[in-house]
XYZ file of C-alpha atoms in Angstrom:
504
model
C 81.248 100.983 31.784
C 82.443 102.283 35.069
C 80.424 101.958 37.918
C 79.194 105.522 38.913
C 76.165 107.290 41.360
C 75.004 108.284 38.042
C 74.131 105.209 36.442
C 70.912 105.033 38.979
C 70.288 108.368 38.241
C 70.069 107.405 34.345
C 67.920 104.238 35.231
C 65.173 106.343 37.306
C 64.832 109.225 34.037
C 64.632 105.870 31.516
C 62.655 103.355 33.142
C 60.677 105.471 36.392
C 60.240 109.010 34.805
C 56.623 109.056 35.584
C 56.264 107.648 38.991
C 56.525 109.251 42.208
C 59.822 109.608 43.172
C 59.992 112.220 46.413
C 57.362 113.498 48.905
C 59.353 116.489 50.617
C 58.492 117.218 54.284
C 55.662 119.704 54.186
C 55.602 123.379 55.520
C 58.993 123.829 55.535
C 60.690 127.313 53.726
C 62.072 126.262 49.973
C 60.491 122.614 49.883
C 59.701 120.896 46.549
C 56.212 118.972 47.251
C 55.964 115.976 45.170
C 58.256 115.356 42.300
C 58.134 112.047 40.161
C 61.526 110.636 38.802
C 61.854 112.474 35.508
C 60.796 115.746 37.689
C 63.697 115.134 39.939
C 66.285 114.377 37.536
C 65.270 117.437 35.633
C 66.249 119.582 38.455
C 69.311 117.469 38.826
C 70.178 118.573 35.137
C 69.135 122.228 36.718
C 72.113 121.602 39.189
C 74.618 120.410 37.139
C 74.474 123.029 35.058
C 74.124 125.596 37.775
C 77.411 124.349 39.677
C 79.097 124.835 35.838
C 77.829 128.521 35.942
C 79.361 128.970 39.179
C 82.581 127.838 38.449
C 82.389 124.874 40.805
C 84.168 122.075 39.060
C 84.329 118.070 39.100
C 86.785 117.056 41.864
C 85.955 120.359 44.033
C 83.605 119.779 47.301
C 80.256 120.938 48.197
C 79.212 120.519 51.563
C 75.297 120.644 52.647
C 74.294 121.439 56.053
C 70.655 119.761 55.979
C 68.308 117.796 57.734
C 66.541 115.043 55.576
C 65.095 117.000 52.213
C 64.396 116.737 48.653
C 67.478 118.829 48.083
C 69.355 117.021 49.991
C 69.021 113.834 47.306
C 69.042 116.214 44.265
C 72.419 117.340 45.614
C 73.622 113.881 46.356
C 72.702 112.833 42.618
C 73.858 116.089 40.959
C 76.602 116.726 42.567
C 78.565 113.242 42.664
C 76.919 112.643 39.478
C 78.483 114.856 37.590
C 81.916 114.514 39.074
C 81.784 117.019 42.165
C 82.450 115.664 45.664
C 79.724 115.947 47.925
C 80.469 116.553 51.716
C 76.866 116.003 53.436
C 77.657 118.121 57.240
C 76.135 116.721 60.355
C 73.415 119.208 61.064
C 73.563 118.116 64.953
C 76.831 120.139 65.161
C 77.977 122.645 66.471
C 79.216 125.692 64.438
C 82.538 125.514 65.075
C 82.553 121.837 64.666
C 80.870 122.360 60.938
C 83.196 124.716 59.974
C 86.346 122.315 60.941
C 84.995 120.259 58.483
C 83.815 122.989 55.442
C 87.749 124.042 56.235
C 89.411 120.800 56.026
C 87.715 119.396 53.114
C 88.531 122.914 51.349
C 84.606 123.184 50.513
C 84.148 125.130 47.603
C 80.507 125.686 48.074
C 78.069 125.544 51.313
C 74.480 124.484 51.061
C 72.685 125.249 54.371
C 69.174 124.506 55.076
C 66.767 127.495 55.919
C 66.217 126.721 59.625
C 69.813 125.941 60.509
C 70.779 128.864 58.687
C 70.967 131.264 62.237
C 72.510 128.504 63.695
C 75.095 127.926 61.107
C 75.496 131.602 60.552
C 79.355 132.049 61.459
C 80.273 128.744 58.901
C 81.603 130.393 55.984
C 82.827 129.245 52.544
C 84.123 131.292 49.134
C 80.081 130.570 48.132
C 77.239 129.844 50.851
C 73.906 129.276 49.635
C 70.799 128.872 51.964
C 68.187 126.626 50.454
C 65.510 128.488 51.077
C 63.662 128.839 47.551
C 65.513 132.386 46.953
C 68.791 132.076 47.176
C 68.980 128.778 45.725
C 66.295 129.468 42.622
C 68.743 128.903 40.069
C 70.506 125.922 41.401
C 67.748 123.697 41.997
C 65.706 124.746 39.082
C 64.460 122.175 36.426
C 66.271 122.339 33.147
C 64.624 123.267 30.316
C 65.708 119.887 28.417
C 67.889 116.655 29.534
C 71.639 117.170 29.393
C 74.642 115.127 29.713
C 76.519 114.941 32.430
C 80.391 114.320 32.569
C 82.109 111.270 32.479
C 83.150 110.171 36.092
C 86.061 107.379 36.781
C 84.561 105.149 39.069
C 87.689 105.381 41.213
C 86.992 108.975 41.653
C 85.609 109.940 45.168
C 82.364 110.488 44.879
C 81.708 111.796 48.764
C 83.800 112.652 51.818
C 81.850 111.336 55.210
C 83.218 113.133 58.397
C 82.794 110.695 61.180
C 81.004 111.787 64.277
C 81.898 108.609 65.707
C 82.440 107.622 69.311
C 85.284 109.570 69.702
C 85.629 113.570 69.513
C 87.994 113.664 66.412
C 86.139 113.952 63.159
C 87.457 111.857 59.879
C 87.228 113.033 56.733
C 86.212 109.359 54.464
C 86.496 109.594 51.261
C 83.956 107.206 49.325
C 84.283 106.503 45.487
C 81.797 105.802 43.507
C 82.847 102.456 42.616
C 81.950 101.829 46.617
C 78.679 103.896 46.464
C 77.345 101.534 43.622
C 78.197 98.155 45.008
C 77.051 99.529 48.155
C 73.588 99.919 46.989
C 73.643 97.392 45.080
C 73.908 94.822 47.783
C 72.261 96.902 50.570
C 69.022 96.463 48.096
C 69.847 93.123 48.201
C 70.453 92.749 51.592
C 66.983 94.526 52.745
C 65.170 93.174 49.912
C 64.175 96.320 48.241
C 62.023 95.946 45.375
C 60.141 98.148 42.652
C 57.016 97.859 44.623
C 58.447 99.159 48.318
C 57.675 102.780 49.260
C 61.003 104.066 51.809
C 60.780 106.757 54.288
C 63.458 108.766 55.046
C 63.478 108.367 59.214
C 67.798 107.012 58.612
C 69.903 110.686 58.658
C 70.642 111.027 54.506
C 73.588 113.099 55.367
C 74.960 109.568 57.363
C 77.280 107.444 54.964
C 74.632 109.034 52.352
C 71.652 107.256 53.713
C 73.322 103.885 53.424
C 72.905 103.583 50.037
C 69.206 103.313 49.786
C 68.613 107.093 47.789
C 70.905 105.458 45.353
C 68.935 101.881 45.375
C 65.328 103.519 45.246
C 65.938 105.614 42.749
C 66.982 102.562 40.244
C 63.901 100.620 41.370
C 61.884 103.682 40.990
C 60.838 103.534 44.477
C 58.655 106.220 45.640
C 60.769 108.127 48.903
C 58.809 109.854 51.857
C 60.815 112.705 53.464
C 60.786 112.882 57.783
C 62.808 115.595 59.228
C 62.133 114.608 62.564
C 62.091 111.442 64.455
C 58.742 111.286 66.502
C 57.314 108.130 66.914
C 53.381 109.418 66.042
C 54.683 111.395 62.886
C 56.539 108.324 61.788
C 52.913 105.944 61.783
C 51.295 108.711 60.334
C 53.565 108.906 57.445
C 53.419 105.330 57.160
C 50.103 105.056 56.939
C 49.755 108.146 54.629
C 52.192 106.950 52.245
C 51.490 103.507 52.244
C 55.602 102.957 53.406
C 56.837 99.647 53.388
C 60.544 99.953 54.708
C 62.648 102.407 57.092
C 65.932 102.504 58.995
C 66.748 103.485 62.067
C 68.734 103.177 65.232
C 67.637 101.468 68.366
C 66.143 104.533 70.028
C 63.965 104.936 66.542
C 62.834 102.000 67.399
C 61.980 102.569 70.857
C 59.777 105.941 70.004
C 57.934 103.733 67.114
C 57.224 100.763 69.427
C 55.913 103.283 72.381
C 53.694 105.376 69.843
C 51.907 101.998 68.454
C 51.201 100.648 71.885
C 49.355 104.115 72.522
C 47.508 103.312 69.846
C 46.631 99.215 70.492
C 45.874 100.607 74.081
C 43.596 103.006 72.737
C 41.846 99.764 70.217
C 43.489 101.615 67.514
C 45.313 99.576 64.311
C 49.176 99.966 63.854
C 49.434 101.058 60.351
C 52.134 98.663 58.308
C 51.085 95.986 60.193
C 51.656 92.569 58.915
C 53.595 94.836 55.679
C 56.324 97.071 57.107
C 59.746 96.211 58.020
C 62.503 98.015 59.434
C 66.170 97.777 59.396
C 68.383 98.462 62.445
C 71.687 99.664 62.600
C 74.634 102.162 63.993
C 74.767 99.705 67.468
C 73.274 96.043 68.324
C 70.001 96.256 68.680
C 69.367 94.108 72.061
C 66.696 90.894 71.881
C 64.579 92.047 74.225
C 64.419 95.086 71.788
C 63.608 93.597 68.835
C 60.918 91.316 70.655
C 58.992 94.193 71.531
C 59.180 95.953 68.827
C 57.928 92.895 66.905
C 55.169 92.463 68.817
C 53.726 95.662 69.108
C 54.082 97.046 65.667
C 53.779 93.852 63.750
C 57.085 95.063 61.231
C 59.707 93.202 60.460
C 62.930 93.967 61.943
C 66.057 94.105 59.762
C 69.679 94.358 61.502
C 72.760 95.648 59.457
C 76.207 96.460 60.694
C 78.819 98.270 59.323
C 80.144 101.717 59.767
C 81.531 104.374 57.551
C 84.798 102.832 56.590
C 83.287 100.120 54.708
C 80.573 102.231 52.678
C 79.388 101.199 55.153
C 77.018 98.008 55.300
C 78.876 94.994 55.843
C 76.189 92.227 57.135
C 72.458 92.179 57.330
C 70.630 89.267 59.210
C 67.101 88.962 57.838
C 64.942 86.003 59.104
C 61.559 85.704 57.426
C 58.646 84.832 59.593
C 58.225 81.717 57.039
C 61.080 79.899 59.181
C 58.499 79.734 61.975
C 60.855 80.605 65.020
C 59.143 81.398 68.121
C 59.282 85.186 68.908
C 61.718 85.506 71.988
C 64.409 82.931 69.411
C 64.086 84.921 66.394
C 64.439 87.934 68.695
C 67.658 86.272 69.812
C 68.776 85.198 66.252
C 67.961 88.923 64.864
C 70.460 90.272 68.094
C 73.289 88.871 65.924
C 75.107 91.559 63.155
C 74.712 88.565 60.748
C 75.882 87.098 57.662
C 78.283 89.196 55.036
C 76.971 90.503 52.395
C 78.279 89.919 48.781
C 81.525 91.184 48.094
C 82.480 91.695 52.183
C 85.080 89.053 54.295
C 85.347 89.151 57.597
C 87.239 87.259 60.392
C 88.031 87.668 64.118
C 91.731 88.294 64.944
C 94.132 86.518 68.418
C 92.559 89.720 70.176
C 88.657 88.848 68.972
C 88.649 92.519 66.969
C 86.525 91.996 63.814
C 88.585 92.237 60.700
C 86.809 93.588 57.309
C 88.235 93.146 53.594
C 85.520 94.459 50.879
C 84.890 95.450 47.632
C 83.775 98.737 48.229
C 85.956 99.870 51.328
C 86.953 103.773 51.650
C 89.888 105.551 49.714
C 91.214 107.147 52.775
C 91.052 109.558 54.993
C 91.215 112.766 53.849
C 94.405 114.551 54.416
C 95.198 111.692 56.899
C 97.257 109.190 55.379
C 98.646 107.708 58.622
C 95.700 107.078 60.179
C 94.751 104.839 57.071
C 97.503 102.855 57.361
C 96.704 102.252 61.335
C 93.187 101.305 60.265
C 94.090 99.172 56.937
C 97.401 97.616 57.350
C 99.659 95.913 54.697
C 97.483 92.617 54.368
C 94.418 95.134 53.196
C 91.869 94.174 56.389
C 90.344 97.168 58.177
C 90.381 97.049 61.464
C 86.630 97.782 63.034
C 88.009 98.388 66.491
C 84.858 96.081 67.364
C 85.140 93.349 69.270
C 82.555 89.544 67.977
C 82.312 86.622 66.893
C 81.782 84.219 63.963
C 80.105 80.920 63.748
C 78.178 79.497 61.287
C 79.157 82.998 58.861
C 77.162 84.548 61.594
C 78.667 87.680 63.144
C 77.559 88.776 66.445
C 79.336 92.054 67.947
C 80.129 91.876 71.820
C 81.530 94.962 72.432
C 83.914 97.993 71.065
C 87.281 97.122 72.232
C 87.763 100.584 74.311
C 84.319 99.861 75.853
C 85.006 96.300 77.164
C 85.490 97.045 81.076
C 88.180 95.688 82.965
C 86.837 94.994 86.772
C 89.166 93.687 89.320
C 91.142 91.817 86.620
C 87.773 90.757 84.910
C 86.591 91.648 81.499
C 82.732 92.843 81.319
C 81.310 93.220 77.936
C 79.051 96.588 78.195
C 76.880 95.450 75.458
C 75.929 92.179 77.810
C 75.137 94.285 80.864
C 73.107 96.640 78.290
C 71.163 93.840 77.155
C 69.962 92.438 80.423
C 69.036 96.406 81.782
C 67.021 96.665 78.524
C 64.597 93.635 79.491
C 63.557 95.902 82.251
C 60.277 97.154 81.588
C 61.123 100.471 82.538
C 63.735 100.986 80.739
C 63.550 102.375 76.835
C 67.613 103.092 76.723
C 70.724 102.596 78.270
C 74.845 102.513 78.399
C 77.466 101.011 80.509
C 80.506 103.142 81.006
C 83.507 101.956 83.056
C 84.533 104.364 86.089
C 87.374 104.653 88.507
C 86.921 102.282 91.350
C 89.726 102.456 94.565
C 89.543 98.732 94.945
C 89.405 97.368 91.432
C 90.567 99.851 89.129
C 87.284 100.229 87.154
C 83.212 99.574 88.069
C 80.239 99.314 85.717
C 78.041 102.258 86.410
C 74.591 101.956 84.239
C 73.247 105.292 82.676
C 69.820 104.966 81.529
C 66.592 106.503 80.020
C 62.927 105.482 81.637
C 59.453 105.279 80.560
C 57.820 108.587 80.967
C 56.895 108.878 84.278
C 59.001 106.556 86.396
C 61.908 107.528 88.506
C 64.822 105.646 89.121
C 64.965 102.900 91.876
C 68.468 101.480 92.014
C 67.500 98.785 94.258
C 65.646 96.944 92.012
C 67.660 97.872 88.673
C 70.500 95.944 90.865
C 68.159 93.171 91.730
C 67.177 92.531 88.331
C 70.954 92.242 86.717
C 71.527 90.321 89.599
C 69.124 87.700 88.029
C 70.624 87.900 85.296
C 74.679 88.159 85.535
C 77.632 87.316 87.577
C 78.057 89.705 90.640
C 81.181 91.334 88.905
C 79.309 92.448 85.540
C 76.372 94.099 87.035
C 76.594 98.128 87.314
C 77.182 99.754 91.266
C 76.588 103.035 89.981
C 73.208 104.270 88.322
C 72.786 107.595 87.088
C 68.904 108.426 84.757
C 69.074 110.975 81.800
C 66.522 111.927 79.812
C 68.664 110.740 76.935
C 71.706 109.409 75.836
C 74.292 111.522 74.021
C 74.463 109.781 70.122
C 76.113 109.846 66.753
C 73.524 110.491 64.075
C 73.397 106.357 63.282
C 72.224 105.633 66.693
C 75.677 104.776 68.253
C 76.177 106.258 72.218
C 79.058 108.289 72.349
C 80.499 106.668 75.492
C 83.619 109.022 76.009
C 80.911 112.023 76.675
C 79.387 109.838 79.053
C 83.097 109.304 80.530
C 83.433 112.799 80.803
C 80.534 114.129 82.594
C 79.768 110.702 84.424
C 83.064 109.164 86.075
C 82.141 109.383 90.023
């Protein structure tokens, strides 16, 4: 049997047909309500045989321009489940950036989601389809009766990712399915899904294809709660409307979910998922002080996983359950770490401290970019992260990307440390440290960071309090406050925009 996206697909319609499988996002234009599992994969029969009628054929791409939606999964089963190649677009693009990548993957047919479609209006392809219940009637229409879909090689790709990364030039990586199924297979394990969790959809699905966990729920039959939108409020209310039990999100998710359930404590008000949610963090180390908070106000558990598109892309989790009795500021501290491989993943620190990755389930390639596979994987088969950590004890703990470590009068200042100590300032919900020009000694920290509503910036006592903290040479002479902080969709800053309209 080869390992294939559509083998969960065929568990869900044998085992889950009758139980809830999707609660789209209401009041928006073409959305599909509730569906259970055998509901769903009848409209993923719908597609497949729609895509035939079209003349779109396995091994041809179809890219989707879409905030989370219920299309969104039915196109990420259908499609790679019956042997197309699904290209899921960043919606945060621009439309010149989108249509780099409908171009360079030679798209075949473009989804686009019915209130991006003015803003994605110049991104052509030989079909475009807006999924706004007209245009798209026949392609996400339930079939009349189950059909078979074709057989798939598991070495086949199954998806092609485009990196937003932390640099401006977007990768094409192509994902088989034989990485797609041990990816959810061990991400389940890893965040210790089960058939009784409920998931909502706060993690980007169009991001390394939700990590895995559309594929995971829907073998588990594990009902999935669609949010558009990250708003702290809207994401307790769906939790406590839905009963959810697990979410992912970045660091800054985590911030607007902490801040919205200590309105509600301050207002005598229960945190819904209290004592029953948990969370998983990923996309950039989530600092201790963070996670403390976090754990404290909301009463979740907090999950961290590392990885990045490359590698399928989870490559550790670190989950420590509140049965070890750790005090909260040390499990805060142990949860800061990446932590421990999952199964199938090796990883080691090279002479220069980058983090080297071999797995089971790493990428094919980059597509149409052979050479700059070979600089990532070399001969010996390790990827190169580019990140900079440590191991001890199988732990992993990141300290820094290798282009962000700042070099200070001959001194090297890991940003992530400085970050860490700024983010035990009260005031402060985000921040980044990005090296600038400095006469004397060649580069200086400068701190960019986002405040509590309602506080301005005092760079006196920012100073004072890293100076508490950290060697005079690591803390930041420079301050600059932003509303926010530019990101990739999985949470990570993207430092070199920062660079570019910060260096003073």
């Amino acid at each position: 049997m080869p390992l294939t996206t559509a083998d969960f697909c065929h568990r869900a319609r044998a085992v889950h047909a009758a139980r809830l499988a999707v609660v789209d996002e209401p009041g928006v234009p073409g959305g599909l309500g509730e569906l259970t599992y055998g509901e769903l994969l009848a409209r993923c029969d719908g597609m497949v045989s729609a895509l035939d009628e079209l003349g779109v054929a396995p091994g041809e791409r179809v890219a989707i321009v879409s905030p989370n939606a219920a299309k969104l999964l039915i196109a990420l089963y259908a499609t790679t489940g019956s042997g197309r190649i699904l290209v899921p677009v960043n919606f945060r693009l621009t439309a010149a950036e989108a249509q780099y990548i409908v171009d360079d993957a030679g798209v075949s047919l473009l989804l686009v989601d019915p209130e991006l479609d003015e803003r994605f209006a110049s991104v052509t392809a030989p079909r475009r389809i807006v999924l706004d219940g007209e245009q798209d009637a026949a392609l996400f229409a339930p079939a009349a009766a189950p059909r078979e879909w074709p057989a798939v090689a598991e070495e086949a790709p199954a998806t092609i990712n485009y990196t937003s990364g932390t640099t401006a030039a977007p990768k094409g990586v192509v994902l088989s399915h034989r990485s797609h199924w041990l990816n959810a297979a061990t991400v389940g394990w890893g965040f210790g899904l089960t058939e009784g969790d409920r998931y909502l959809h706060t993690l980007p699905t169009f991001h390394v294809n939700g990590w895995g966990l559309p594929l995971a729920c829907a073998a588990l039959g594990v009902p999935q709660a669609i949010q558009r939108e990250v708003r702290g409020p809207e994401i307790l209310r769906r939790v406590a409307a839905h009963g959810i039990t697990l979410l992912c999100g970045a660091a800054p998710v985590a911030a607007t979910i902490e801040q919205a359930a200590a309105a509600l404590r301050d207002a005598g008000a229960a945190v819904p998922g209290d004592g029953v949610a948990r969370m998983v963090s990923g996309g950039a180390p989530t600092p201790a002080a963070i996670i403390e908070q976090f754990e404290r106000t909301t009463g979740w558990e907090m999950i961290q996983a590392y990885g990045l598109t490359e590698t399928a892309p989870v490559l550790t989790t670190n989950r420590i359950l509140r049965s070890e009795g750790l005090s909260p500021s040390e499990r805060a501290r142990r949860l800061a770490a990446a932590g421990a491989p999952l199964v199938g993943v090796q990883l080691r620190a090279d002479e220069h401290g980058e983090i080297l990755a071999r797995t089971a389930k790493t990428m094919d390639g980059y597509w149409n970019k052979p050479e700059l596979y070979r600089q990532a994987v070399r001969a010996d088969g390790w990827f190169h992260t580019g990140d900079g950590g440590t191991l001890e004890d199988g732990v992993l703990r990141i300290t820094d990307r290798k282009k962000d470590v700042i070099v200070t009068g001959g001194e090297n200042v890991s940003s992530l440390e400085v970050e860490a100590v700024l983010y035990q300032h009260p005031d402060v919900v985000d921040a980044a440290i990005i090296g600038v020009p400095h006469e004397r000694w060649g580069e200086t920290p400068k701190a960019v960071v986002v405040l509590r509503d309602g506080v301005s910036l005092d760079e006196q006592q920012l100073i004072d309090h890293c100076r508490e903290h950290l060697a005079g040479f690591k803390c930041p002479t420079l301050f600059e406050q932003r509303r926010e902080l530019p990101r990739t969709a999985t949470g990570k800053v993207q430092k070199f925009l920062l660079r570019e309209t910060g260096a003073r």
